[in-house]
Structure formats: structure tokens, C-alpha cells
Amino acid sequence: MVDSQYYLPNDIGISALDCAEAFRLLSPKEKLYAHYLSRAAWYGGLVVLLQTSSESASIYVLLQRVFRQQSPAQLESVAMDAGLSPEEYQAFLVYAAGLYANMGNYKSFGDTKFVPNLSKEKLKALLWQSQAFKDSPTEMEALWNSSADLIYSLEDRQKQLGLGDKGITTYFSGNCCLEDAELAQKFLDSKNLSAYNTRLFKREAVAGKNSYEVRLASSVQNDCVVDGETDTRCGKYEFGEAVFTVRRGDYAPLMKKVSENLEKAQAYAANENQRRMLEEYVRSFTFGSVEAHKEGSRYWIKDKGPIVESYIGFIESYRDPFGSRGEFEGFVAIVNKAMSARFGQLVSSAEVLLPELPWPSAFEKDTFLKPDFTSLDVLTFAGSGIPAGINIPNYDDIRQTEGFKNVSLGNVLAVAYATQKEKLTFLDEKDKDLYIKWKGPSFEVQVGLHELLGHGSGKLFVQDEKGNFNFERQNVRNPETGELISSWYKGNETWDSKFSTIASSYEECRAECVGLYLCLNKQVLSIFGHEGEDAEDVVYVNWLTMVRAGLLGLEFYTPDSQSWRQAHMQARFVILRVLLETGEGLVTLQETTGADGRPDALITLDRAKIHTVGKSAIQRFLCKLQVHKSTADVDGGRALYDRYSAVTSSGSHDFLRLRETVLLRKEERKMFVQANTRINGETVELVEYEGSATGLIRSFAEKFPEDAEEVESQLLELSKQDASCWC
């Protein structure tokens, strides 16, 4: 029997993202703009297969070959003839849907591997009976032989993503360890090169020196200066006792398709900012230039209130074990004007709300650059998963001085967090109806505060390359010690490069704390339409959701490597620990026995103490988080965060035993089915699919109607080129 945490259950929730009405209201020009942006996103999203595991691309192609020939409905009778039971065939469909939804065979949320919940023999029997195998037996057998063992392997290192002996990763070659990652970061900083669009390969030593290849994602594969480029960072560099070679051409054919579709979208841009934005993105994906992507992001920020919103590139660094390299994602979404009006009110109130945060004014940005904050209905979100809200760009220098945008993904929120009462774990019965009623509205408030005033707040103290400081060194004091500030970011150092492995989770924790802290503000609640007793219920459920999420977060901790696999869930566990440590009966967590006789747990929150004990606890902790972040105090920040992140069996709670209970009663995250767009004559049509494994599979089988075989061949070739690097 395979441990249930390593397969997706047959009854996993799968929902369609509804954007039909929003799409219908677009003009013909806007539909064409959205269509070509979506094409660019979907082609780029295939990069994630290559960023996830060595076998993901082969599994994807194997499934595509099967389902482009036969739909799930047509394949069902084939499965029965091959000896599969209905449950086994459903398990196969769920596995395929999971591979598509996560763009690889590791969960996007939690980074654990998932395998088919049917035997290797049954899966092979089904594939051998498929039309794809009958048409191309040699090719299908080769695909199976190259991936079958890895599809099912649950060796310790292959159970999760990680660096070195902690897991597998394709951001680094298999012979890299943490020391290699740290050295590479120092090299990149010395050359003012961002890690966002890179991978690192350790090569054979040269003259006794360690040799590394830094590979940039680009369609151009020449390392010399080419037309349209003024200079290049490519070349060979001596760095201490190592040699680094910077090369271009990672994911080249996919980057080319991304750029081609962005160029097509330019013809339908609504304004000059959009045109310039796309122009810079094309330059970035052509030459491998993060600087060009930053320039495109500047135009994106200036593009206020577009009807069709989008962003694309190597964005979030959650899945890089070192925390510096971005996973590719691209989204296209349509504004929801009614909900956006509420977020607009929150933006307008930001300058009043920011001084409420519990750090001195010197630790806040000099000027709050009012961002766009819109509610969007997702048309396309290509990548490994779909969040509820986003605050981008992630470039510190732009965020600190030029601004950012916030988006809340309304049609994701509408279906992602719906919960059935009978599946609601670890809460007192008297809390469950209230929780179900207010979970959606309270999460909407939390997402708004988290994105706008969480990620959007706080200053980084910087000394630039000319020696200039962005704060008054002689006056600014650390509120924790009373001493003058003694540390700061220097030159090309960024939050990600400095705090590396804890940066993502630490920042998510800070943003979550801001949400908890400011949701106590009546003005905030009023903006979202909550007054009186309803407002207090929203506060209670928001805090209750957070402490429950902290307990659920234990699913994403790996005891063997003592590591966390998901930034947000680690952050929520840290907050639970802080509130438990506060005591005074604010939060109680006890182990119980369920009605089924199996281990269970109960978490409660005293709502009468949220505004007093709870607020004070978050106030103190949030100030500490911000001070360490502002002052680049890595040692202090890591010590604080690691202490609360520790999962042990000692102390007042046996968290390791509670983790087993959480795993016993866990519910898998939902998967989403997205529509496709296609051009029919002079119009763009929206092609929708049902919210099921079958619908999700069909949406991908029909994703690349013009060039599926070409794209699949390119994926296999890219995968094959680096096959020897992962051993």
C-alpha cells in the first residue's frame, strides 16, 4: 500500500473557473489581446515541467499522446478491456489531471511527489491497449521505458523537492549542494546578475577549480552580442577558487513561442504602456535579460486599470530550494469592476492604515506609491498552481521606489475555499456553521490586507554602490534594542539573495500577520461591507482560519529532513506557535479521539481575547519580523523564524504526533479546470470544460491544436539534453 499522502484521491475536488460572462463583455480587440497573451502563457507554462523533475516532461508527452488520440470517455472501454476496474481507471484520470494541474508530478502546494493509485502493471496494460500505442508502438514504448520507474519511485530523496540529499530539483544539477548554491549567489551578485531566470549546473573541474554553468532562459542561443543587444553578460569568469560560465538558451524553443505570441498581442494592445511592456518582455525572453523584464514591469505598473490584466515571466521563487530562482508563470484575467471598487477604497485608505502598523515610521517606505488593486476573473493561469491573490513585481528595487500592483483572483476565491461541513476538521461543532458562512468573506479581507498592506509595506535600509544611504544612519534606532541601526543591504544585495532559504516563508508570515492585525480595524471591515456583529464574526473566523491553517500546515513538514515544503503553510504554523506561546487561553490545541475511534485534534480560539491578548502578540511579533527584514539582519531573523518553525515532540504540544493526525484526516487541495480560447474566422471563441478530471484532461489535450507534436518533440529534446545532469 502506498502512503496516501503520495497519491491523489479519486474524490479530489475539481472545479471549473468560470469567466464566461467576463469574457463575453470584452470587445473583439480585447479578446484578441487576451487570446495571444494566453497562448504565450500556455507555451511558457510548459517550462515548469522542466523546472520540476527530470521525468515530468516525458510523462506529460506520454499522456498527451494518449489523450490527443482518444478522449477519456473513449478510453474507458479500452481500460476495462485491459483489466482495470472503474476505480483504477478513475485513479488514472485523476493522476493525469494532477500532472496537468501541477505541471509536473510534484504537488505545487507542498512539493511532495504524487504517483498513480494503480499498479504499474495495470497502467502499462492500459497504455499498450491505447490507440496511441497501436499507431506508434516504438515511440510509446520508449516514452514508457524512460519514465515508468520514476513515475512510481518513492525513494526517500524522490519523495519531495529539495537540494542535495533533501530532495530532487532541476534548478540545480544533481551534484550541487547548498554550498554550491551560496557560492553561485555570490558570483551572480558580483556581476549584478539576477538568479530569477537561471539554473545552475556543476561541471567537471577545470585545473583543479570547481566549474559551474549558469544558464539563462532565452530563445537566442548565441553567447555573443547579437542584433538588438548592446552588450552581453555571457562568458567565462574566474571567481575565487571557481570558474563560472554564463550561457544562454535554456528552454530556447519554448521562449521563442512565448515571444512570438507576445509580439502578436502587441497589435491589440490598448495603449502605449501595454505595447512597451510587451516589447520589453519579448526582449527579456529573447536575450535572457532580467533587466528587460524589470523594464517591462515598470510599464506594467504604469498601465493602470486595464480591462485585460496580465503578467508573465520567471516570477515566484518558492520552489527553488535556495529561494532565488523563479518558476515560470503567466496569467491573463479580466477585471471585476464591482469587487475592484472595494479594493480601490482600501488603496485610498492605505495612507491612514499604514501608520497603524507596529513599527516606527522610519521603517516604512518614504512614500506610499498607490498601486492598482483589482479583482480579476482568471481566463488563463499557466504554471504549477493558481493563488488567490498576487502582489507583484517581486523586484525589491522597483517595489521600494516605483510601486507594485495587487490582484485578487475572484473566480478562484469563489470555488477554492468552499468546504463541506462533514469534511471540516479540527474545529468545535459550534464553530463549524459560522466558519462555513464567513470563511469566504473573511478570506477576501485577509487577501486584500495581505497583498496590499502586507507585501506592500515596510522599508529596506540600503547603501547603494556609491555609498549613499536611503535612511538617516545617525538617527534611526532599532526599536527592539534602542541602538542605532548597524546593518543594511549593500550594493546588489536583495531580500531574496540575503535571506535566501527562508525569504519566501518569512515574507508570507509578515504579510499574514499584517492581515490579522489590520482586520481588527473597523474602517477596513466597513470597506468590505461588514458592520456590527457581522464584522466581529468576520474577525473571529479570519483568526480561527489562521490558527487552524497553522495546524493543517504540519502536512507540509518533512521530519526526516527537518524541512518545510510550503512557504505559506510554514508561515501559518509559525503564527499558530506565536499565539499558543502567548498563553492566557487565547488559543488551545488538544489531542482527542474522533467518533471513528482514530486520533483527532481540537483547536479553539477565545474570541473575547482577540482584540487584547491576540492583538498584542501579533503586534510584538510583527515588529520583530519587520526590524530584521529592514536591517538585513539575517542571523537574527533566521534565529527567530527557525525557533517558531521547529516541529518537535517536546514542549506543551507533541507536534510530530499531531502531524500524523493531520495526515490521517487531510483533504487534498482542489484542482482547477480552465477554458481555452481559439480563433474562428475574425472572432475569438471561449471553449469551456466541465469541472472534473475528464474536463481538465480534455482542456490540455486541446491546448495546442496547431503544433502539439512539434511542442512535444521540443520538450523531449530539452529533457534529453540535460538527462545526465540529474544523476
XYZ file of C-alpha atoms in Angstrom:
727
model
C 0.000 0.000 0.000
C 1.304 3.445 -0.942
C 1.087 6.078 1.804
C -1.990 8.163 0.975
C -0.015 11.397 1.023
C 1.684 10.252 -2.202
C -1.382 9.801 -4.368
C -4.393 11.946 -5.228
C -7.732 10.506 -4.058
C -10.399 9.618 -6.605
C -12.834 12.073 -4.991
C -10.451 15.050 -5.101
C -12.254 18.353 -5.660
C -12.019 19.657 -9.224
C -13.776 22.905 -10.181
C -14.105 24.877 -13.400
C -13.043 28.518 -13.272
C -15.976 30.439 -14.660
C -15.071 33.504 -16.711
C -17.675 33.208 -19.500
C -19.590 36.394 -18.655
C -16.439 38.450 -18.157
C -15.054 37.209 -21.481
C -18.340 37.880 -23.292
C -18.191 41.544 -22.270
C -14.772 42.090 -23.884
C -14.519 43.912 -27.203
C -13.223 41.959 -30.243
C -9.848 43.709 -29.878
C -9.636 42.873 -26.167
C -10.483 39.241 -26.906
C -7.632 39.010 -29.408
C -5.262 40.639 -26.907
C -6.341 38.128 -24.242
C -6.050 35.228 -26.695
C -2.446 35.867 -27.716
C -1.383 36.610 -24.146
C -2.966 33.287 -23.156
C -1.097 31.452 -25.904
C 2.171 32.962 -24.666
C 1.340 31.923 -21.091
C 0.468 28.327 -22.011
C 3.653 27.838 -24.065
C 5.725 29.312 -21.238
C 3.900 27.201 -18.678
C 5.460 24.104 -20.251
C 8.794 25.325 -18.884
C 7.536 24.327 -15.426
C 7.677 20.662 -16.463
C 11.422 21.089 -16.978
C 11.762 23.068 -13.737
C 10.031 20.390 -11.644
C 11.589 16.970 -12.231
C 13.632 15.112 -14.817
C 10.658 12.897 -15.714
C 7.803 15.435 -15.805
C 8.200 16.349 -19.491
C 8.206 12.697 -20.586
C 5.115 11.909 -18.510
C 3.341 14.943 -19.968
C 4.131 13.880 -23.538
C 3.086 10.284 -22.817
C -0.301 11.479 -21.549
C -0.744 13.972 -24.382
C -0.112 11.268 -26.977
C -2.802 9.102 -25.382
C -5.464 11.780 -24.875
C -4.996 13.568 -28.196
C -5.931 10.255 -29.852
C -8.733 9.201 -27.506
C -10.836 11.215 -25.080
C -11.261 9.915 -21.507
C -14.754 8.690 -22.461
C -13.401 6.781 -25.481
C -10.547 5.344 -23.452
C -12.833 3.980 -20.723
C -13.852 0.837 -22.630
C -10.196 0.279 -23.543
C -9.338 0.427 -19.829
C -11.989 -2.148 -18.961
C -10.711 -4.463 -21.706
C -7.179 -4.033 -20.304
C -8.375 -5.336 -16.932
C -8.760 -2.083 -14.993
C -11.607 -1.664 -12.536
C -13.684 1.554 -12.692
C -11.835 2.749 -9.568
C -8.448 2.103 -11.153
C -9.424 3.934 -14.342
C -10.627 6.902 -12.272
C -7.295 6.816 -10.399
C -5.502 7.038 -13.758
C -7.631 10.017 -14.827
C -7.018 11.766 -11.502
C -3.257 11.199 -11.842
C -3.280 12.656 -15.365
C -5.362 15.637 -14.225
C -2.935 16.167 -11.344
C 0.044 16.114 -13.687
C -1.564 18.798 -15.850
C -2.798 20.931 -12.940
C 0.606 20.908 -11.215
C 2.650 20.959 -14.437
C 4.653 18.042 -13.141
C 4.486 15.058 -10.820
C 5.117 17.035 -7.619
C 2.361 18.983 -5.888
C 2.677 22.713 -6.451
C 1.463 23.269 -2.901
C 3.714 21.214 -0.652
C 6.263 19.934 -3.186
C 5.609 16.238 -2.469
C 5.579 13.678 -5.225
C 2.338 12.007 -6.256
C 2.146 8.642 -8.013
C -0.727 6.832 -9.763
C -3.041 4.983 -7.378
C -2.976 1.884 -9.572
C -0.254 -0.644 -10.181
C 2.488 -0.143 -12.742
C 1.298 -3.307 -14.499
C -2.271 -2.019 -14.865
C -1.101 1.369 -16.154
C 1.181 -0.317 -18.696
C -1.653 -2.610 -19.815
C -3.876 0.409 -20.438
C -1.203 2.284 -22.388
C -0.427 -0.773 -24.510
C -4.107 -1.022 -25.493
C -4.409 2.675 -26.381
C -4.742 3.934 -29.939
C -1.573 5.988 -29.462
C 0.401 2.795 -28.785
C -1.156 0.991 -31.751
C -0.221 3.890 -34.049
C 3.330 4.418 -32.687
C 4.386 1.399 -30.587
C 8.137 2.074 -30.709
C 7.815 5.687 -29.634
C 5.255 4.970 -26.908
C 7.359 2.129 -25.501
C 10.406 4.417 -25.444
C 8.413 7.068 -23.546
C 7.228 4.464 -21.055
C 10.694 2.990 -20.569
C 12.223 6.413 -19.954
C 9.728 7.400 -17.283
C 7.970 4.353 -15.777
C 10.373 3.742 -12.885
C 10.463 7.425 -11.935
C 6.673 7.714 -12.180
C 6.374 5.201 -9.349
C 9.625 5.679 -7.424
C 9.212 6.762 -3.806
C 12.838 6.524 -2.728
C 13.421 8.908 0.173
C 15.124 11.608 -1.891
C 12.448 11.469 -4.587
C 9.530 11.960 -2.225
C 9.881 15.748 -2.264
C 11.627 18.645 -3.952
C 14.818 19.837 -2.311
C 18.545 20.391 -2.727
C 21.235 17.752 -2.188
C 20.104 14.867 -0.005
C 16.891 16.688 0.995
C 15.092 16.044 -2.282
C 15.265 16.479 -6.034
C 15.374 19.669 -8.060
C 16.084 20.660 -11.641
C 17.068 24.228 -10.746
C 20.456 22.709 -9.846
C 22.300 19.743 -11.315
C 22.226 16.645 -9.121
C 25.813 17.142 -7.911
C 25.083 20.584 -6.399
C 24.695 21.193 -2.671
C 23.863 24.222 -0.522
C 27.478 25.435 -0.597
C 27.378 25.488 -4.417
C 24.146 27.496 -4.343
C 25.644 30.010 -1.904
C 28.800 30.415 -3.997
C 26.746 30.886 -7.170
C 24.668 33.588 -5.479
C 27.815 35.471 -4.512
C 29.049 35.219 -8.093
C 25.734 36.456 -9.507
C 25.709 39.365 -7.044
C 29.249 40.307 -8.076
C 28.133 40.516 -11.721
C 24.825 42.228 -10.929
C 23.024 39.251 -12.464
C 19.637 38.135 -11.155
C 19.082 34.440 -10.450
C 15.386 34.627 -11.401
C 15.718 33.181 -14.929
C 18.706 30.916 -14.317
C 19.614 27.328 -13.499
C 22.959 26.141 -12.139
C 24.932 23.164 -13.479
C 28.121 21.940 -11.827
C 30.563 20.729 -14.473
C 33.866 18.841 -14.376
C 36.608 20.679 -12.521
C 38.993 22.800 -14.614
C 42.629 22.940 -13.481
C 41.576 21.895 -10.010
C 38.880 24.551 -9.797
C 35.170 23.827 -9.457
C 33.422 24.703 -12.698
C 29.818 25.904 -12.999
C 27.455 26.788 -15.826
C 24.860 29.489 -15.194
C 22.219 29.068 -17.860
C 19.856 31.920 -18.780
C 16.385 31.299 -20.189
C 16.289 32.755 -23.715
C 15.335 31.953 -27.281
C 18.718 33.200 -28.503
C 21.399 30.577 -28.023
C 24.439 32.621 -29.079
C 26.544 33.824 -26.187
C 27.998 36.751 -28.127
C 26.298 40.111 -28.640
C 23.514 39.742 -31.212
C 21.331 42.169 -33.148
C 19.122 44.235 -30.848
C 21.501 43.893 -27.896
C 24.105 46.403 -26.705
C 26.185 44.048 -24.524
C 26.113 40.566 -23.024
C 26.897 39.102 -19.616
C 27.680 35.752 -21.208
C 31.211 34.420 -20.973
C 33.707 32.679 -18.674
C 34.676 34.230 -15.331
C 37.206 33.344 -12.653
C 35.621 33.756 -9.233
C 37.772 32.854 -6.231
C 38.576 29.165 -6.455
C 35.902 28.526 -9.073
C 35.152 29.142 -12.743
C 31.680 30.279 -13.859
C 30.435 30.219 -17.442
C 27.289 32.216 -18.190
C 25.383 30.843 -21.178
C 22.070 31.487 -22.897
C 19.494 29.222 -24.473
C 17.678 27.481 -21.625
C 14.191 26.434 -22.808
C 15.023 28.146 -26.150
C 12.201 26.789 -28.383
C 9.575 27.494 -25.719
C 10.909 31.008 -25.116
C 10.656 31.578 -28.869
C 6.970 30.615 -28.895
C 6.296 32.835 -25.881
C 7.901 35.804 -27.641
C 6.101 35.161 -30.943
C 2.711 35.290 -29.237
C 3.590 38.355 -27.183
C 4.523 40.068 -30.453
C 1.119 39.129 -31.884
C -0.594 40.515 -28.773
C 1.148 43.874 -29.305
C -1.086 44.568 -32.300
C -4.125 44.535 -29.995
C -2.673 46.424 -27.018
C -4.937 49.099 -25.576
C -2.237 51.730 -25.040
C 1.427 52.611 -25.293
C 2.260 51.208 -21.843
C 0.985 47.794 -22.863
C 2.902 47.920 -26.146
C 6.157 48.910 -24.448
C 5.587 46.333 -21.710
C 5.243 43.529 -24.269
C 8.221 44.819 -26.227
C 10.421 44.557 -23.127
C 9.084 41.117 -22.226
C 9.966 39.917 -25.720
C 13.467 41.345 -25.282
C 13.754 39.573 -21.928
C 12.701 36.166 -23.254
C 14.777 36.587 -26.409
C 18.084 37.558 -24.778
C 17.633 36.177 -21.249
C 17.623 39.648 -19.723
C 16.027 40.165 -16.302
C 16.776 43.879 -16.699
C 14.458 43.936 -19.728
C 11.783 42.136 -17.715
C 12.154 44.738 -14.967
C 11.714 47.466 -17.554
C 8.588 45.715 -18.856
C 7.332 45.515 -15.270
C 7.729 49.277 -14.930
C 5.419 49.795 -17.907
C 3.069 47.195 -16.424
C 2.817 49.175 -13.184
C 2.026 52.323 -15.196
C -0.779 50.531 -17.036
C -3.473 51.480 -14.530
C -6.861 49.767 -14.508
C -6.668 47.716 -17.718
C -9.709 45.676 -18.709
C -7.450 42.714 -19.539
C -4.711 42.282 -16.925
C -1.701 40.001 -17.321
C 1.794 39.234 -16.103
C 4.318 36.730 -17.391
C 7.828 35.539 -16.629
C 10.011 33.831 -14.048
C 8.165 35.145 -11.023
C 7.887 33.225 -7.750
C 10.896 31.616 -6.067
C 9.005 29.289 -3.694
C 10.129 26.075 -5.386
C 13.817 26.880 -5.767
C 15.322 25.156 -2.699
C 17.646 28.148 -2.340
C 14.846 30.672 -2.810
C 16.291 32.799 -5.632
C 15.192 31.274 -8.959
C 11.754 31.985 -10.367
C 9.252 29.460 -11.637
C 7.666 30.429 -14.930
C 4.069 31.612 -14.775
C 1.752 33.640 -16.916
C -1.760 34.804 -16.232
C -4.459 36.600 -18.177
C -7.536 37.848 -16.360
C -10.489 40.181 -16.773
C -11.390 42.894 -14.309
C -14.395 42.516 -11.987
C -15.425 46.150 -11.596
C -17.748 45.795 -8.595
C -15.243 43.993 -6.374
C -12.382 46.152 -7.650
C -14.206 49.206 -6.313
C -13.868 47.818 -2.766
C -10.167 47.207 -3.228
C -9.863 50.734 -4.614
C -11.299 52.030 -1.349
C -8.729 50.005 0.563
C -5.933 51.557 -1.532
C -7.333 55.020 -0.809
C -7.274 54.236 2.913
C -3.754 52.808 2.868
C -2.012 56.020 3.939
C -4.237 56.108 7.023
C -3.806 52.415 7.771
C -0.027 52.115 7.290
C 0.826 54.217 10.374
C -1.238 51.730 12.395
C 1.379 49.048 11.761
C 3.580 48.353 14.788
C 6.937 49.717 13.674
C 8.429 53.228 13.759
C 7.750 55.482 10.774
C 11.423 55.287 9.741
C 10.839 51.600 8.967
C 8.090 52.437 6.467
C 8.608 53.470 2.852
C 9.174 57.212 2.446
C 6.178 57.451 0.128
C 3.326 55.006 -0.345
C 3.022 54.540 -4.088
C -0.662 53.838 -4.579
C -0.917 50.651 -6.609
C -3.637 49.230 -8.778
C -5.675 46.766 -6.736
C -8.207 44.897 -8.809
C -10.389 41.838 -8.517
C -9.965 39.669 -11.580
C -11.645 36.659 -13.110
C -8.909 34.323 -14.362
C -9.062 33.374 -18.020
C -5.621 31.728 -18.067
C -3.168 30.891 -15.314
C -0.291 28.801 -16.622
C 2.205 27.434 -14.134
C 2.212 24.932 -11.301
C -0.758 26.304 -9.358
C -3.184 29.183 -9.007
C -3.041 31.532 -5.994
C -5.919 33.546 -4.536
C -4.073 36.844 -4.691
C -0.823 38.273 -6.016
C 1.424 41.235 -5.199
C 3.974 41.851 -7.949
C 6.553 42.576 -9.308
C 8.939 40.837 -6.919
C 11.867 43.119 -7.733
C 12.758 44.926 -4.489
C 14.252 47.995 -6.159
C 11.050 48.602 -8.155
C 8.688 47.839 -5.259
C 10.503 50.175 -2.888
C 10.655 53.233 -5.138
C 8.331 52.805 -8.145
C 5.415 50.732 -6.945
C 3.612 47.458 -7.497
C 0.194 46.021 -8.290
C -2.159 43.832 -6.292
C -4.690 41.456 -7.747
C -7.298 39.286 -6.085
C -8.489 36.388 -8.230
C -12.235 36.441 -7.701
C -13.316 33.329 -9.578
C -10.585 31.348 -7.785
C -11.763 32.574 -4.375
C -15.331 31.677 -5.311
C -14.596 27.958 -5.638
C -11.262 27.264 -3.930
C -12.312 27.547 -0.328
C -15.836 26.147 -0.314
C -15.935 23.481 2.411
C -18.432 20.758 3.237
C -19.289 20.601 6.937
C -18.594 16.881 7.183
C -15.072 17.429 5.811
C -14.267 20.307 8.176
C -11.600 19.035 10.574
C -10.269 20.038 13.993
C -12.960 22.610 14.861
C -15.547 22.601 17.616
C -19.025 21.763 16.300
C -20.322 25.151 17.474
C -17.753 26.897 15.243
C -18.434 24.991 12.034
C -21.560 26.735 10.740
C -20.056 30.155 11.478
C -16.811 29.115 9.788
C -18.594 27.948 6.628
C -20.695 31.128 6.499
C -17.836 33.591 6.910
C -14.792 31.748 5.518
C -15.150 33.286 2.043
C -15.811 36.892 3.164
C -13.094 36.763 5.836
C -10.550 35.354 3.402
C -11.368 38.137 0.971
C -10.468 40.659 3.686
C -7.299 38.755 4.583
C -6.164 38.514 0.948
C -6.727 42.237 0.444
C -4.730 43.211 3.523
C -2.063 40.557 2.975
C -1.336 41.665 -0.592
C -1.714 45.445 -0.334
C -0.506 46.324 3.156
C 1.426 43.146 3.925
C 3.666 42.742 0.905
C 3.224 46.438 0.116
C 4.572 47.762 3.421
C 7.941 48.147 5.077
C 11.225 49.736 4.061
C 14.550 48.069 3.304
C 17.571 50.035 4.530
C 20.048 50.223 1.639
C 23.516 51.574 0.983
C 23.895 51.852 -2.784
C 27.038 51.244 -4.846
C 28.012 54.917 -4.491
C 27.888 54.705 -0.705
C 24.627 56.634 -0.321
C 22.104 55.561 2.327
C 18.317 55.685 1.973
C 17.865 56.333 5.713
C 19.391 58.610 8.373
C 22.121 56.495 9.919
C 22.656 58.884 12.809
C 19.010 58.946 13.871
C 17.252 55.670 13.084
C 17.225 53.271 16.019
C 16.269 49.634 16.345
C 13.013 49.663 18.358
C 13.888 46.265 19.835
C 17.282 47.316 21.264
C 17.267 51.119 21.268
C 20.612 51.035 19.439
C 21.414 52.806 16.177
C 20.945 50.701 13.055
C 24.128 48.702 12.434
C 23.264 46.547 9.397
C 21.653 47.127 5.990
C 21.562 45.891 2.370
C 24.669 46.721 0.370
C 25.073 47.215 -3.373
C 23.266 44.487 -5.300
C 22.004 42.577 -2.272
C 18.248 41.926 -2.293
C 15.790 40.467 0.189
C 15.789 37.134 -1.686
C 19.552 36.902 -2.092
C 20.195 37.883 1.534
C 17.578 35.772 3.321
C 17.621 33.024 0.624
C 16.119 29.803 2.006
C 13.739 31.486 4.483
C 12.923 34.598 2.444
C 9.663 33.412 0.883
C 8.090 31.936 4.007
C 9.298 34.757 6.268
C 7.722 37.350 3.967
C 4.461 35.398 3.723
C 4.384 35.256 7.527
C 4.897 39.011 7.759
C 2.073 39.628 5.273
C -0.269 37.201 7.057
C 0.430 38.973 10.367
C -0.404 42.329 8.777
C -3.726 40.847 7.646
C -4.550 39.578 11.139
C -3.519 42.847 12.750
C -5.359 45.231 10.434
C -8.534 43.157 10.090
C -9.244 44.354 13.646
C -9.697 47.860 12.209
C -13.397 48.772 11.839
C -12.674 51.021 8.855
C -11.194 48.060 6.969
C -14.174 45.852 7.753
C -16.564 48.605 6.673
C -14.820 48.902 3.290
C -15.673 45.248 2.677
C -19.265 45.803 3.759
C -19.058 44.290 7.265
C -20.545 46.156 10.230
C -21.559 45.367 13.802
C -21.845 41.717 14.821
C -21.135 40.550 11.267
C -17.831 42.413 11.378
C -16.875 40.677 14.626
C -17.787 37.313 13.095
C -15.511 38.083 10.142
C -12.631 38.886 12.538
C -13.234 35.730 14.550
C -13.378 33.454 11.530
C -10.304 35.096 9.989
C -8.250 34.428 13.132
C -9.781 30.965 13.558
C -8.936 30.153 9.936
C -5.334 31.173 10.568
C -4.785 29.026 13.664
C -6.492 26.044 12.010
C -4.302 26.571 8.935
C -1.268 26.529 11.229
C -2.258 23.066 12.407
C -3.024 21.903 8.840
C 0.403 23.210 7.869
C 2.036 20.237 9.577
C 1.194 18.210 6.463
C 3.875 20.191 4.656
C 6.701 19.453 7.101
C 9.142 16.595 6.432
C 10.537 15.161 9.692
C 13.342 13.178 8.020
C 14.980 16.302 6.590
C 13.518 18.662 9.218
C 12.372 20.925 6.406
C 9.236 22.731 5.286
C 7.937 22.235 1.750
C 5.438 25.103 1.505
C 6.133 28.744 2.358
C 2.590 29.844 3.276
C 1.864 26.827 5.461
C 5.140 27.208 7.328
C 4.188 30.858 7.897
C 0.797 29.876 9.318
C 2.356 27.278 11.627
C 4.739 29.952 12.920
C 1.761 32.215 13.689
C 0.000 29.362 15.497
C 3.123 28.826 17.605
C 3.320 32.539 18.443
C -0.327 32.632 19.559
C -0.036 29.400 21.554
C 3.081 30.715 23.290
C 1.196 33.885 24.246
C -0.980 31.793 26.546
C -3.815 33.351 28.587
C -6.232 30.903 26.982
C -6.229 32.721 23.640
C -5.679 29.539 21.611
C -5.982 25.970 22.862
C -4.872 22.890 20.968
C -5.559 19.420 22.303
C -5.287 15.881 21.034
C -8.551 13.936 21.078
C -10.111 10.742 19.796
C -12.612 11.086 16.950
C -16.030 9.458 16.654
C -14.369 6.874 14.402
C -12.001 5.882 17.206
C -8.961 7.291 15.432
C -6.667 10.116 16.655
C -8.120 13.598 16.236
C -7.433 17.133 17.434
C -9.411 20.184 18.516
C -8.325 23.799 18.156
C -10.240 26.648 19.782
C -9.888 30.420 19.896
C -11.269 32.691 22.619
C -12.908 35.431 20.551
C -13.139 37.724 23.596
C -9.322 37.916 23.735
C -8.556 38.576 20.062
C -8.577 42.384 20.404
C -6.410 42.305 23.538
C -4.143 39.294 24.023
C -4.138 38.350 20.333
C -3.509 41.837 19.010
C -0.615 42.414 21.447
C 1.035 39.119 20.483
C 0.872 39.827 16.756
C 1.958 43.427 17.340
C 5.175 42.326 19.099
C 5.990 39.569 16.637
C 5.256 41.664 13.559
C 7.575 44.423 14.740
C 10.397 41.905 15.195
C 9.829 40.493 11.705
C 9.965 43.940 10.133
C 13.059 45.091 12.022
C 15.078 42.037 10.983
C 13.885 42.464 7.394
C 14.544 46.213 7.186
C 18.045 45.918 8.647
C 19.153 42.863 6.613
C 19.698 41.073 9.934
C 19.799 37.541 8.540
C 21.165 35.934 11.700
C 18.552 37.497 13.967
C 15.709 36.896 11.509
C 16.677 33.271 10.926
C 17.039 32.563 14.659
C 13.580 33.999 15.335
C 11.899 32.253 12.423
C 13.608 28.897 12.876
C 12.614 28.807 16.548
C 8.914 29.115 15.760
C 9.204 26.841 12.697
C 10.593 23.936 14.740
C 8.354 20.860 14.775
C 9.178 18.706 17.798
C 7.594 16.271 20.218
C 8.845 18.172 23.261
C 7.188 21.103 24.978
C 3.498 21.637 25.639
C 2.418 20.088 22.314
C 3.652 16.993 20.507
C 3.641 18.480 17.008
C 5.205 15.400 15.425
C 2.324 13.264 16.696
C -0.182 15.953 15.688
C 1.359 15.858 12.203
C 0.377 12.190 11.932
C -3.189 13.128 12.891
C -3.256 15.898 10.286
C -2.063 13.463 7.609
C -4.682 10.946 8.711
C -7.505 13.444 8.195
C -6.191 15.694 5.413
C -8.246 16.879 2.451
C -6.461 17.453 -0.860
C -6.425 20.934 -2.364
C -8.770 21.459 -5.266
C -7.663 21.433 -8.868
C -8.984 23.898 -11.433
C -10.200 23.441 -14.995
C -9.519 26.409 -17.255
C -11.105 27.343 -20.548
C -9.214 27.594 -23.834
C -9.527 30.331 -26.436
C -9.416 29.773 -30.181
C -9.719 31.989 -33.226
C -12.637 31.222 -35.521
C -12.540 33.492 -38.547
C -12.361 37.026 -37.158
C -13.682 36.181 -33.685
C -12.210 34.568 -30.586
C -14.230 31.773 -29.018
C -14.126 30.611 -25.423
C -14.055 26.811 -25.111
C -15.218 25.662 -21.685
C -14.921 22.279 -19.982
C -16.678 20.571 -17.099
C -15.225 20.645 -13.603
C -13.896 17.079 -13.473
C -10.758 15.073 -14.185
C -12.155 14.414 -17.668
C -12.708 18.132 -18.252
C -9.208 19.023 -17.066
C -7.660 16.380 -19.326
C -9.666 17.484 -22.364
C -8.636 21.106 -21.806
C -4.961 20.104 -22.092
C -5.463 17.650 -24.941
C -6.909 20.583 -26.928
C -4.409 23.176 -25.667
C -2.069 23.262 -28.677
C -4.160 22.409 -31.750
C -1.721 23.847 -34.302
C 1.604 22.469 -33.136
C 1.147 19.849 -30.405
C 3.557 17.347 -31.974
C 6.225 19.991 -32.518
C 5.948 21.240 -28.937
C 6.066 17.708 -27.525
C 9.179 16.915 -29.577
C 10.820 20.092 -28.315
C 10.004 19.180 -24.712
C 11.501 15.715 -25.124
C 14.635 17.117 -26.741
C 15.088 19.698 -23.952
C 14.589 16.986 -21.353
C 17.025 14.646 -23.090
C 19.761 17.305 -23.353
C 20.088 17.524 -19.573
C 19.220 13.935 -18.649
C 22.743 13.178 -17.438
C 22.732 16.182 -15.079
C 20.239 14.805 -12.555
C 22.020 11.560 -11.622
